CSV table of C-alpha atoms in Angstrom, one decimal:
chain,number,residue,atom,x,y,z
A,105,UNK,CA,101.1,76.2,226.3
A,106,UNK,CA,102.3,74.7,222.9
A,107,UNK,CA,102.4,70.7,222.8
A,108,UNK,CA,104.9,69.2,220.2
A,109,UNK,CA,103.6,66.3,219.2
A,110,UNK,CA,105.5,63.3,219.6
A,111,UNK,CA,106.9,61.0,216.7
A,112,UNK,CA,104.3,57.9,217.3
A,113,UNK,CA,104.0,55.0,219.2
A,114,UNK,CA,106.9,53.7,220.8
A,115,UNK,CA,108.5,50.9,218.6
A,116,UNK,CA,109.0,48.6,221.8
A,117,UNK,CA,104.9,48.8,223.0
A,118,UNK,CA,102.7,49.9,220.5
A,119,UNK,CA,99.6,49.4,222.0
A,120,UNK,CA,101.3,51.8,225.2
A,121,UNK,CA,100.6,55.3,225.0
A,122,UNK,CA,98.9,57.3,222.8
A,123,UNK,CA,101.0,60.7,220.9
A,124,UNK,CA,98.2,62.6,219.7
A,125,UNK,CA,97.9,64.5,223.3
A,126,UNK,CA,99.8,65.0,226.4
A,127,UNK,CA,99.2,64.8,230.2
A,128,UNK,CA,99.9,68.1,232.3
A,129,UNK,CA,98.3,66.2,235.4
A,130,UNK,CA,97.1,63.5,237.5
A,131,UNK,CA,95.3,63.7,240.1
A,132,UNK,CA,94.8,60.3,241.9
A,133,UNK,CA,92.3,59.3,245.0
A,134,UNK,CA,92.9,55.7,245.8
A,135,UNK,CA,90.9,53.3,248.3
A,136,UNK,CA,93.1,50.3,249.0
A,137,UNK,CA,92.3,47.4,251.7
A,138,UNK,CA,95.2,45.0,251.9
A,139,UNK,CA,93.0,42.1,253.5
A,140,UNK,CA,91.0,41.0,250.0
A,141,UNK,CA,93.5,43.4,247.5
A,142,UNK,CA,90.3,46.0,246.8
A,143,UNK,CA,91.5,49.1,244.9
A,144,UNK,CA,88.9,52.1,244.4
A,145,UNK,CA,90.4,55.1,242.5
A,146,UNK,CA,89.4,58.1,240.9
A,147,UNK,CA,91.2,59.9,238.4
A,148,UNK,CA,91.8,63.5,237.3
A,149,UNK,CA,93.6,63.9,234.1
A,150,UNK,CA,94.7,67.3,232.6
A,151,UNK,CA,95.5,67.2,229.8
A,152,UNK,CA,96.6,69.3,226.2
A,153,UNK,CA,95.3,68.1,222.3
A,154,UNK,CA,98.3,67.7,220.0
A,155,UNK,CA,98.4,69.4,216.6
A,156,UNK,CA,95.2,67.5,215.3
A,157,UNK,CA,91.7,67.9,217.2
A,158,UNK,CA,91.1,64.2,218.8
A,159,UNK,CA,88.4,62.8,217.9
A,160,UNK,CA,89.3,59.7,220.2
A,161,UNK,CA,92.1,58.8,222.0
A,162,UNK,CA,93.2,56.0,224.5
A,163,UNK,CA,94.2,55.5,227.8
A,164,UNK,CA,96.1,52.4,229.4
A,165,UNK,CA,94.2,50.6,232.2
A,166,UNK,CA,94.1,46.9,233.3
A,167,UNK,CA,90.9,44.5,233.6
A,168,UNK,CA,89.2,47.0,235.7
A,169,UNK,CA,85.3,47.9,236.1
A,170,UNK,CA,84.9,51.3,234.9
A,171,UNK,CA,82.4,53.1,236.9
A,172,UNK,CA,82.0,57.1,236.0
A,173,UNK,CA,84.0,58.4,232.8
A,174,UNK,CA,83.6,61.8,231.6
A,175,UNK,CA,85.3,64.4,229.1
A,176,UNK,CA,85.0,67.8,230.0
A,177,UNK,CA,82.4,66.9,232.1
A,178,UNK,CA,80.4,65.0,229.2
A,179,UNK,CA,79.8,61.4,228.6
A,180,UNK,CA,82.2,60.2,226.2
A,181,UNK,CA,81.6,57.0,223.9
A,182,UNK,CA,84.3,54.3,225.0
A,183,UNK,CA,85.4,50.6,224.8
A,184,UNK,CA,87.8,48.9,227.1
A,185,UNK,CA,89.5,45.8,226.5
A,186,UNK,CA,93.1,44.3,226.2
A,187,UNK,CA,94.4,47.0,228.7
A,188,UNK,CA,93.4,49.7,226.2
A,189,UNK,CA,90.6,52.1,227.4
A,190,UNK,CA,89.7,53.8,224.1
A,191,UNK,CA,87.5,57.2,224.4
A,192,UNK,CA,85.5,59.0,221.7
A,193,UNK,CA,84.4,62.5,223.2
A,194,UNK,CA,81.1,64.1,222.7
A,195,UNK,CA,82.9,66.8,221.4
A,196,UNK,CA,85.8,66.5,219.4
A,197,UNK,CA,88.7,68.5,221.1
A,198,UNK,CA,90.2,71.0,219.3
A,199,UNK,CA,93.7,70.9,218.4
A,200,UNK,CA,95.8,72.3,221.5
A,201,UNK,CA,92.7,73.2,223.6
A,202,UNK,CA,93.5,71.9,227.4
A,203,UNK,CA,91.0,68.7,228.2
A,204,UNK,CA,89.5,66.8,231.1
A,205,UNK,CA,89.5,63.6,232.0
A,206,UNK,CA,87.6,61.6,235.3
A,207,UNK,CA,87.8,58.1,235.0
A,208,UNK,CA,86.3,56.2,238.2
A,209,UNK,CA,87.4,52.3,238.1
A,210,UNK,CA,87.8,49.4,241.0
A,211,UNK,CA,89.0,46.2,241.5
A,212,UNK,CA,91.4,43.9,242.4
A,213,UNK,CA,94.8,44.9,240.7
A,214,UNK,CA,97.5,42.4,240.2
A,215,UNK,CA,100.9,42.4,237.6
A,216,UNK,CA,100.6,43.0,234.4
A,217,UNK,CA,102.1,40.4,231.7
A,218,UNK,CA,105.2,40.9,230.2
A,219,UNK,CA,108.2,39.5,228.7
A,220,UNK,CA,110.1,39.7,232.1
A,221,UNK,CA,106.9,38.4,234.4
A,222,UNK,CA,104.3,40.4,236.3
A,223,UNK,CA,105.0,44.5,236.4
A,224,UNK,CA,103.2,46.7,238.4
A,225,UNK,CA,100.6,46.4,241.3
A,226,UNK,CA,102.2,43.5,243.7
A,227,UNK,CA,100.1,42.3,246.5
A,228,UNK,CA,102.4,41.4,249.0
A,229,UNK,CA,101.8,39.1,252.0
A,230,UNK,CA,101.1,42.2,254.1
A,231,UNK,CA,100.8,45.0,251.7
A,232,UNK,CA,101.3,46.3,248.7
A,233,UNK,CA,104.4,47.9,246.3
A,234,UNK,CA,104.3,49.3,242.8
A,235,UNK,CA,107.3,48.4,240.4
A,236,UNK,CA,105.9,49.3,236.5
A,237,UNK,CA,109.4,49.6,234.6
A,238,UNK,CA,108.4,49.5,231.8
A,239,UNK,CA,104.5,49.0,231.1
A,240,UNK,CA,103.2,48.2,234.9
A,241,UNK,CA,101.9,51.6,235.3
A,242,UNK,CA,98.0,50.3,234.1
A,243,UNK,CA,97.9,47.8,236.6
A,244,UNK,CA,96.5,50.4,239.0
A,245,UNK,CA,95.7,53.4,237.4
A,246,UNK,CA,94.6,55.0,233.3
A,247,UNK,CA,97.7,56.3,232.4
A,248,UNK,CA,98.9,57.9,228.7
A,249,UNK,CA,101.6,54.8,229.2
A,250,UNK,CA,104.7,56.2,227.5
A,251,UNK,CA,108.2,57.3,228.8
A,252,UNK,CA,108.5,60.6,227.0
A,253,UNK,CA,104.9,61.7,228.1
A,254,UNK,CA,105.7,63.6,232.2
A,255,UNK,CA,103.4,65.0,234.0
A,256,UNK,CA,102.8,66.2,237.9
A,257,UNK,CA,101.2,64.2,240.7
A,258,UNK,CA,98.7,64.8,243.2
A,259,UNK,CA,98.2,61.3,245.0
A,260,UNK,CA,95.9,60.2,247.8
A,261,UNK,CA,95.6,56.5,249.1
A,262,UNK,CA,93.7,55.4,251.8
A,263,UNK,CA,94.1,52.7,253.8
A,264,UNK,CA,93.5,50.7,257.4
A,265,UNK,CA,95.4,53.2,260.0
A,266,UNK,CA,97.9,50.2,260.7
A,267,UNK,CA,99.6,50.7,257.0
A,268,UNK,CA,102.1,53.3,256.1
A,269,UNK,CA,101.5,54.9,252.1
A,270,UNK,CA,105.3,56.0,250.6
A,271,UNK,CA,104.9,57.4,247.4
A,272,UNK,CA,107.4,59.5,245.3
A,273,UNK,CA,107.2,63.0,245.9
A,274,UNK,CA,106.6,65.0,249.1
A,275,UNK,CA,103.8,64.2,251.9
A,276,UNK,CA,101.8,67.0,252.3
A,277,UNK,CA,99.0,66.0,254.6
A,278,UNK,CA,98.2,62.5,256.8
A,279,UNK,CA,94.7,62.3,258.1
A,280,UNK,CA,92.9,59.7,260.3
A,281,UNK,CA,89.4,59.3,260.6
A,282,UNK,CA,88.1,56.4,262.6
A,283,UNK,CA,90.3,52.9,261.4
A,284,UNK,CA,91.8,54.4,258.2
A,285,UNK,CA,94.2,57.0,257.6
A,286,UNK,CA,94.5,59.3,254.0
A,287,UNK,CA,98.3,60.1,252.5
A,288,UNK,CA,98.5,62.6,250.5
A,289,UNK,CA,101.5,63.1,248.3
A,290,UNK,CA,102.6,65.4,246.0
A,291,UNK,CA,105.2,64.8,242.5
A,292,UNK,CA,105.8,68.4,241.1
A,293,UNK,CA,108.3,67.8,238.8
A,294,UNK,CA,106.9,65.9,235.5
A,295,UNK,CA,107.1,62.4,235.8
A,296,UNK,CA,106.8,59.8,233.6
A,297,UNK,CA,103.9,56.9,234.5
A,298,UNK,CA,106.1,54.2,235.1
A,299,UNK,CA,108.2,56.1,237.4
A,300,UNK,CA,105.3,55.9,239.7
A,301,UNK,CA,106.2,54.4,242.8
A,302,UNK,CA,104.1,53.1,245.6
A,303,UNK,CA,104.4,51.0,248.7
A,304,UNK,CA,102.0,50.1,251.1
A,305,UNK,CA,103.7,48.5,254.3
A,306,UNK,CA,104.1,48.5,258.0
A,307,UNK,CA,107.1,50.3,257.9
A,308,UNK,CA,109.0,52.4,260.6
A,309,UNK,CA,110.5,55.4,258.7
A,310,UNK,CA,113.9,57.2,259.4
A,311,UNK,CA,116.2,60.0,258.4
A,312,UNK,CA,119.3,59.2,256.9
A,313,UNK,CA,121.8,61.6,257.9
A,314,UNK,CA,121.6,65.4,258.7
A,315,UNK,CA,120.5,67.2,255.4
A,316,UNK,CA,121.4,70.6,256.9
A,317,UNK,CA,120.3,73.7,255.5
A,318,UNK,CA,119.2,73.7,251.8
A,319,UNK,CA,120.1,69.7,251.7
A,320,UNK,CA,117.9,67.0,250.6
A,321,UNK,CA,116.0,65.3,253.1
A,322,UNK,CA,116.3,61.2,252.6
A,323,UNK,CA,114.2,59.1,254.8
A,324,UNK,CA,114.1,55.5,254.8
A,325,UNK,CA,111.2,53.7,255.2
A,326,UNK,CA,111.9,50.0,256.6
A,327,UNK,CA,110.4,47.1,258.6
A,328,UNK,CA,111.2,47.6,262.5
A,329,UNK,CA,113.3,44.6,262.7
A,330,UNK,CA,115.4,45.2,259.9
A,331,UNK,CA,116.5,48.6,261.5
A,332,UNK,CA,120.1,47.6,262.6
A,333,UNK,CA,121.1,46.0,259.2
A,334,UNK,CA,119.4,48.8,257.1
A,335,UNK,CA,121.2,51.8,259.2
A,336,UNK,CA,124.5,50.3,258.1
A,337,UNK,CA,123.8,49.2,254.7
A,338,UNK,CA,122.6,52.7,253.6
A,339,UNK,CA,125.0,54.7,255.9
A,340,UNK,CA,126.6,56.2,253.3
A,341,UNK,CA,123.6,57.1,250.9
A,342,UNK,CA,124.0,60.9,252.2
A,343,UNK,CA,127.5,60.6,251.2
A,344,UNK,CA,126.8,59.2,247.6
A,345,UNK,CA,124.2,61.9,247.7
A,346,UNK,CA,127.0,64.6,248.5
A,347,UNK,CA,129.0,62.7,245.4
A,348,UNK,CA,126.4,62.7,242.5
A,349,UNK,CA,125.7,66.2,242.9
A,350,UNK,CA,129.3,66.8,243.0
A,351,UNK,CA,129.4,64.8,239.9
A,352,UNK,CA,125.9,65.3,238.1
A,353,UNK,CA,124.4,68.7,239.6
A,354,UNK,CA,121.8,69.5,241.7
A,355,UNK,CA,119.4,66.7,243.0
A,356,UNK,CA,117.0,67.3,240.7
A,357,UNK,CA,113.8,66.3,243.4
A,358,UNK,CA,112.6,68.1,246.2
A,359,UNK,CA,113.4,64.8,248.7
A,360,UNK,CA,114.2,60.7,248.5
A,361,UNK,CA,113.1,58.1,249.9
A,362,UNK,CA,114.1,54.3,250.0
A,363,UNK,CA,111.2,51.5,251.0
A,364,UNK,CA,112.1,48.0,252.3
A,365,UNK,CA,109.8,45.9,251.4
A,366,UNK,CA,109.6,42.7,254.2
A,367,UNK,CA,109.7,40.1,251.1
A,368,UNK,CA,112.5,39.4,248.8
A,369,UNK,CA,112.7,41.1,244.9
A,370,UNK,CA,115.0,40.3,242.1
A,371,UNK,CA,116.5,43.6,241.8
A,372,UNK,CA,115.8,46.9,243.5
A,373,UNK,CA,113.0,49.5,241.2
A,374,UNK,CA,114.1,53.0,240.9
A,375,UNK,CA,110.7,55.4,240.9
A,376,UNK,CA,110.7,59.2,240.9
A,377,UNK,CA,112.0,60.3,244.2
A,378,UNK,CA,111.9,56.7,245.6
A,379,UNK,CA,113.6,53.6,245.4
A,380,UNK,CA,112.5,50.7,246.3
A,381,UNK,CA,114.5,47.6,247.7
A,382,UNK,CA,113.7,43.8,248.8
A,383,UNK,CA,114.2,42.6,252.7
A,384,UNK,CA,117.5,40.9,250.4
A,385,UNK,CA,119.3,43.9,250.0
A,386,UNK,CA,119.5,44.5,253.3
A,387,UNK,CA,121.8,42.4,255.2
A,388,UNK,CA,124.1,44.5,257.5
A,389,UNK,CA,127.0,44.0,256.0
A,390,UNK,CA,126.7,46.5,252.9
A,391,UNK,CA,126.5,44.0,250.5
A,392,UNK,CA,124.0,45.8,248.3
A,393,UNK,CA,125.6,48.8,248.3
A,394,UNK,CA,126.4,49.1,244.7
A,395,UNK,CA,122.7,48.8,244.1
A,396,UNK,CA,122.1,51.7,246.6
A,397,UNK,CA,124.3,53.8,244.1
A,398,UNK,CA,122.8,52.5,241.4
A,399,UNK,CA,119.4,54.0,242.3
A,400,UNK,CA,120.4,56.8,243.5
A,401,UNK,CA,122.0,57.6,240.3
A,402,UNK,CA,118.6,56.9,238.7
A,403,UNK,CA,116.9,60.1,240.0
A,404,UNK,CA,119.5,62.0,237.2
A,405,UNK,CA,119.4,59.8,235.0
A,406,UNK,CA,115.9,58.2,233.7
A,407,UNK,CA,114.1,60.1,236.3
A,408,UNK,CA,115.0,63.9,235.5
A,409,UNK,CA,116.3,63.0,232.1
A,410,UNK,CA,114.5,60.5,230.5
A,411,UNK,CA,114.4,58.7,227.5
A,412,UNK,CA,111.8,59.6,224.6
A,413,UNK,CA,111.5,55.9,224.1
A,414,UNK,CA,112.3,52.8,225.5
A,415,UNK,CA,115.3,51.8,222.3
A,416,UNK,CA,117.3,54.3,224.8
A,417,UNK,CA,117.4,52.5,227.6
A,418,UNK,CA,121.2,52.7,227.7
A,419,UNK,CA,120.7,56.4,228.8
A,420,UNK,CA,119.4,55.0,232.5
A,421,UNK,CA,121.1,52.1,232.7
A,422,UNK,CA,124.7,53.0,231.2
A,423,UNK,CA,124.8,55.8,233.5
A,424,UNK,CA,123.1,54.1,236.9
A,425,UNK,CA,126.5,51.6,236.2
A,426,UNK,CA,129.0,54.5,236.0
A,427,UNK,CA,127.4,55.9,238.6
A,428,UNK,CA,128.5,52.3,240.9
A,429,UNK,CA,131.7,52.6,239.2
A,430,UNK,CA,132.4,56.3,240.2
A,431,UNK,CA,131.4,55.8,243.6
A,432,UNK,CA,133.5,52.7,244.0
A,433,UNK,CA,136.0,54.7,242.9
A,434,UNK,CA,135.7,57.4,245.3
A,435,UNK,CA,134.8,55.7,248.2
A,436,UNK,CA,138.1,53.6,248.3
A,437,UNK,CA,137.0,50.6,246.7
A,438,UNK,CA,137.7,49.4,242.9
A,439,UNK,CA,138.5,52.5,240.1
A,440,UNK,CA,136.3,52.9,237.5
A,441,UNK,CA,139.6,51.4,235.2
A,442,UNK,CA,139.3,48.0,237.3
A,443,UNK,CA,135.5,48.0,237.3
A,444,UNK,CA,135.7,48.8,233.1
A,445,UNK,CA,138.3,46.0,233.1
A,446,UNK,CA,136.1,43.5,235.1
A,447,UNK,CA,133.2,44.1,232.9
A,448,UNK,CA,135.0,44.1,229.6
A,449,UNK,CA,136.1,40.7,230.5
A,450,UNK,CA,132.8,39.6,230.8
A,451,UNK,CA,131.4,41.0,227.9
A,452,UNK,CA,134.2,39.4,225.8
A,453,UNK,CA,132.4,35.5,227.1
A,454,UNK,CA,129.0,36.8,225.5
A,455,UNK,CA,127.6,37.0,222.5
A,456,UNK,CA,128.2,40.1,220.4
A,457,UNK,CA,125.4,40.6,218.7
A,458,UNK,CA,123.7,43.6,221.1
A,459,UNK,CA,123.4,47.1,219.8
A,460,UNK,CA,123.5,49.6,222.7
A,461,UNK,CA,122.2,52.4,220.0
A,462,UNK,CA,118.6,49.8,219.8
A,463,UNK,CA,119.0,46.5,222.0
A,464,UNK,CA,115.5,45.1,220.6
A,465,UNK,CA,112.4,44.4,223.2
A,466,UNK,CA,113.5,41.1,224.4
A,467,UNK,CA,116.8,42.8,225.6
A,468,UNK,CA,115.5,45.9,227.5
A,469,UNK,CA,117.3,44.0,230.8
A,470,UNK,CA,120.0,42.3,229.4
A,471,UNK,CA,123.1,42.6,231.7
A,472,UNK,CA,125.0,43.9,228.0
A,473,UNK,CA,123.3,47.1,228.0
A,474,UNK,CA,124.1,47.6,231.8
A,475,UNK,CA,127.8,46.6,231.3
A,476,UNK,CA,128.2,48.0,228.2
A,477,UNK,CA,126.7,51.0,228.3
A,478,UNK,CA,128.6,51.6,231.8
A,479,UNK,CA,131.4,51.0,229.7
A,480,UNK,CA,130.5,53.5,226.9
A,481,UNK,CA,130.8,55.7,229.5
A,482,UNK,CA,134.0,55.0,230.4
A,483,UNK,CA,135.3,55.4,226.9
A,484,UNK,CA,133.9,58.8,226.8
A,485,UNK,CA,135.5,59.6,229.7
A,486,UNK,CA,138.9,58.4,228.5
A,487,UNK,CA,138.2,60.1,225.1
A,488,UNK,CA,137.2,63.6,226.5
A,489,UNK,CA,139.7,63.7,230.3
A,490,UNK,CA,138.1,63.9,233.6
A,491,UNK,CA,137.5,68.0,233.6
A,492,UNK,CA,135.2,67.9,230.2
A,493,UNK,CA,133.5,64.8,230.9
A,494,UNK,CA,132.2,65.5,234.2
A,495,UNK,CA,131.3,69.7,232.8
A,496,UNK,CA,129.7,67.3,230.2
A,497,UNK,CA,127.3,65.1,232.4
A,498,UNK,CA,126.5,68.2,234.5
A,499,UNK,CA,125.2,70.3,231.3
A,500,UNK,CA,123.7,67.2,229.8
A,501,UNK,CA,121.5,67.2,233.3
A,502,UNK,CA,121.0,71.0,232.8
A,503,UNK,CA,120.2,71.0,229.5
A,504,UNK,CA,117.5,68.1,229.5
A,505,UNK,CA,116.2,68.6,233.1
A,506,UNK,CA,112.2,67.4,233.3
A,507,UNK,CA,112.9,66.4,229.6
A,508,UNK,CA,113.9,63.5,227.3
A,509,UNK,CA,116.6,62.7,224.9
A,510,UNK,CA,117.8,60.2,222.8
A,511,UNK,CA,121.1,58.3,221.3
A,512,UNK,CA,121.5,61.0,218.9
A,513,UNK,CA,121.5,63.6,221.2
A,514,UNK,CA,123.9,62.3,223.8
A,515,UNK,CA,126.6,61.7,221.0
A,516,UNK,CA,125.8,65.8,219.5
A,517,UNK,CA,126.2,66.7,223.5
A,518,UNK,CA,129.4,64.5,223.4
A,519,UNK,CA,131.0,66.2,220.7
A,520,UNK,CA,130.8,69.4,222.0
A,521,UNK,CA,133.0,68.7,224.8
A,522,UNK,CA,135.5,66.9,223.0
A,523,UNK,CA,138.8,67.9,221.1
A,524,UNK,CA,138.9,65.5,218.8
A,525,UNK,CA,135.8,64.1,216.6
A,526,UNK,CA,133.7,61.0,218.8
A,527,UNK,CA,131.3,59.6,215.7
A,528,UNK,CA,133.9,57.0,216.0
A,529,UNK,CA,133.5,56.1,219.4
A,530,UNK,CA,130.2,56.1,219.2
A,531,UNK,CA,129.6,54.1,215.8
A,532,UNK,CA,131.7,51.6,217.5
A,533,UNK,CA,130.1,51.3,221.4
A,534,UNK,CA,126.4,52.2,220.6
A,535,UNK,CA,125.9,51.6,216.8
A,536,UNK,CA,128.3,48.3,216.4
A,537,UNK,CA,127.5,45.0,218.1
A,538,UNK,CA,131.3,43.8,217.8
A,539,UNK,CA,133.2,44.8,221.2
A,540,UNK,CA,135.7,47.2,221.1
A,541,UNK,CA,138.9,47.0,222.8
A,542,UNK,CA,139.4,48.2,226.6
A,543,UNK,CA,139.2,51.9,227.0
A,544,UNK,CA,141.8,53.0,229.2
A,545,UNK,CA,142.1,56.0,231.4
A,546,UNK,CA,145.0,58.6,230.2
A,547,UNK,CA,145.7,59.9,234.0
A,548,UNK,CA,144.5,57.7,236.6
A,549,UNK,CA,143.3,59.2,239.4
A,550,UNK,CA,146.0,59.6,242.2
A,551,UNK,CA,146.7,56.4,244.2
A,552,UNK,CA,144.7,54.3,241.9
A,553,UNK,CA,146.6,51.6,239.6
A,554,UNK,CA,144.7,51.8,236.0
């Protein structure tokens, strides 16, 4: 299996990630007791060498003990300190030769520090969730902590039998012995670290709608007493489901699953084949629904396509706001054109000084790059007509599935569907900071006002 090796670091988080090799797998065996927030895990990573042999190479892991650590089955040389677990082989590994690594470590894992609070491990007031855009990932387990880096999951977590374990990715076994009970889950489709959700709850779970045959089972995964609101808030999930693959392909997973956490959050965390969402979102009277959408739309795009780095973070976000904007649109509420109008106006009271094209760190979450890129979209909607630019998202999907992309490579994609030449469009939207004018829909849709 041939590696490319990747560019370097990532310009946003150095000290994340390490390009000189890439992860094929992790497995993960977790011990977790909610009562004093004890995590045990074991790690089994497969990796591949890049185009040098490694001498060393690093890991990401949190303040951690370190128990057992072994390349290939040898003792390695290692340091671990400021969330970097650095490892010197015995051996050096030859250049694309397939490696080993077991890592044993336990704990107490908590949020990691960043620019926008705590990421990561959360120890609830009964429980536990994982939310690691961007760097959380560490906080409970060694992780090569970069986007463009996907690989497959194999996790197991352990806890007291009165817990539920939701993880992204499909159950394939649940196993009691005496007061504890094992989950065992399974992510086959490469996955970046961050994307690895977790929740550890009391929850009663349900299926949302009938996925019929060859559909995609969605369960949801809720606190019994929020049952009533949570069955009409996410009602229509299957149909937003039925939409985005209308729109965007095939759901690129094998399933999906939502987790209601019983304590509030911000915003909701998309993770590979789960979203999760606070006790807020969920308050009968659908008033999150855009959100719903939002993550849904996720599991296309940043999930399945990803970006190579985190300057691109327009490619999730953009797109997860279309994809409100398109199901508003076809679910009798707002048009995209009202929606593009709404959030040009806002954009025009803020300071123009964002580039979609490379926001800066500080800016990863600023509401500019979810409103404007959701309006870049728009313009290349307006720019190519409704027929190409929905051919266009579907290939782009296609094209990139399991994979990442960049800026670049959406505006090449772009251009192929188009009649006329888009480096215009997109030196203005992603490359300029000054806000263009309002894009505007050629044709409507029927029964809409533009």
């Amino acid at each position: 299996m041939a590696v490319q090796q990747s560019a370097g670091p990532d310009p946003y988080f150095p000290d994340n990630g390490d390009a000189r090799y890439r992860v094929h797998r992790y497995e993960l065996a977790l011990d977790y007791r909610p009562g004093p927030n004890r995590l045990a895990g074991t790690a089994r990573i497969n990796a591949i060498a890049g185009r040098s042999p490694l001498t060393e190479f690093q890991l990401n892991l949190a303040d951690f003990r370190i128990g057992r650590l072994r390349v290939d089955g040898r003792q390695p040389h290692w340091t671990h300190r400021g969330g970097r677990l650095r490892i010197k082989p015995a051996k050096p590994v030859r250049a694309g030769a397939a490696f080993t690594v077991e890592v044993h470590w336990s704990g107490n894992p908590k949020p990691v520090a960043s620019p926008w609070g705590g990421l990561g491990w959360e120890e609830l007031a009964d429980g536990a969730l994982v939310a690691s855009q961007p760097t959380g990932a560490p906080s409970w387990y060694p992780c090569n902590d970069r986007p463009a880096d996907k690989a497959s999951y194999l996790i197991s977590v352990t806890t007291p039998s009165a817990y539920a374990v939701v993880a992204g990715g499909r159950l394939l076994t649940r196993t009691t012995k005496a007061s504890t009970t094992t989950w065992v889950y399974e992510q086959s489709a490469p996955t970046s670290s961050y994307l690895v959700g977790l929740a550890i709850g009391k929850f009663q779970t349900v299926l949302l709608g009938d996925p019929g045959p060859g559909g995609v089972p969605q369960h949801g995964h809720i606190p019994a007493h929020l049952l009533p609101e949570f069955s009409r808030d996410f009602a229509r999930q299957p149909a937003m489901m039925e939409l985005f693959q209308e729109l965007f392909g095939p759901y690129p997973f094998d399933e999906y699953a939502v987790a209601v956490t019983e304590e509030e959050l911000d915003v909701p965390v998309e993770a590979q084949g789960l979203s999760l969402f606070g006790a807020n979102h969920v308050d009968g009277a659908r008033g999150s629904e855009r959100l719903v959408a939002h993550e849904l739309a996720h599991q296309w795009f940043g999930n399945c396509v990803s970006v190579a780095d985190w300057r691109h973070i327009w490619l999730n976000e953009g797109f997860a706001k279309y994809a409100e904007w398109l199901w508003s649109e076809r679910s009798g509420g707002r048009s995209a054109q009202q929606l593009a109008a709404t959030a040009h106006q806002l954009l025009a009271t803020l300071p123009q000084d964002l580039r979609l094209a490379d926001p800066g760190r500080r800016s990863l979450f600023d509401d500019r790059v979810y409103e404007r890129g959701g309006l870049t979209l728009h313009a290349v909607r307006c720019a190519l007509g409704d027929e190409a630019f929905f051919r266009m998202l579907r290939d782009w999907v296609r094209l990139h599935r399991s994979g990442t992309v960049t800026t670049a490579a959406f505006a090449e994609h772009v251009a192929r569907f188009a009649d006329e030449p888009t480096a215009g469009l997109f030196e203005a939207w992603v490359y300029g900071a000054k806000l263009p004018p309002l894009p505007v829909l050629a044709r409507p849709l029927p029964g809409q006002a533009p």
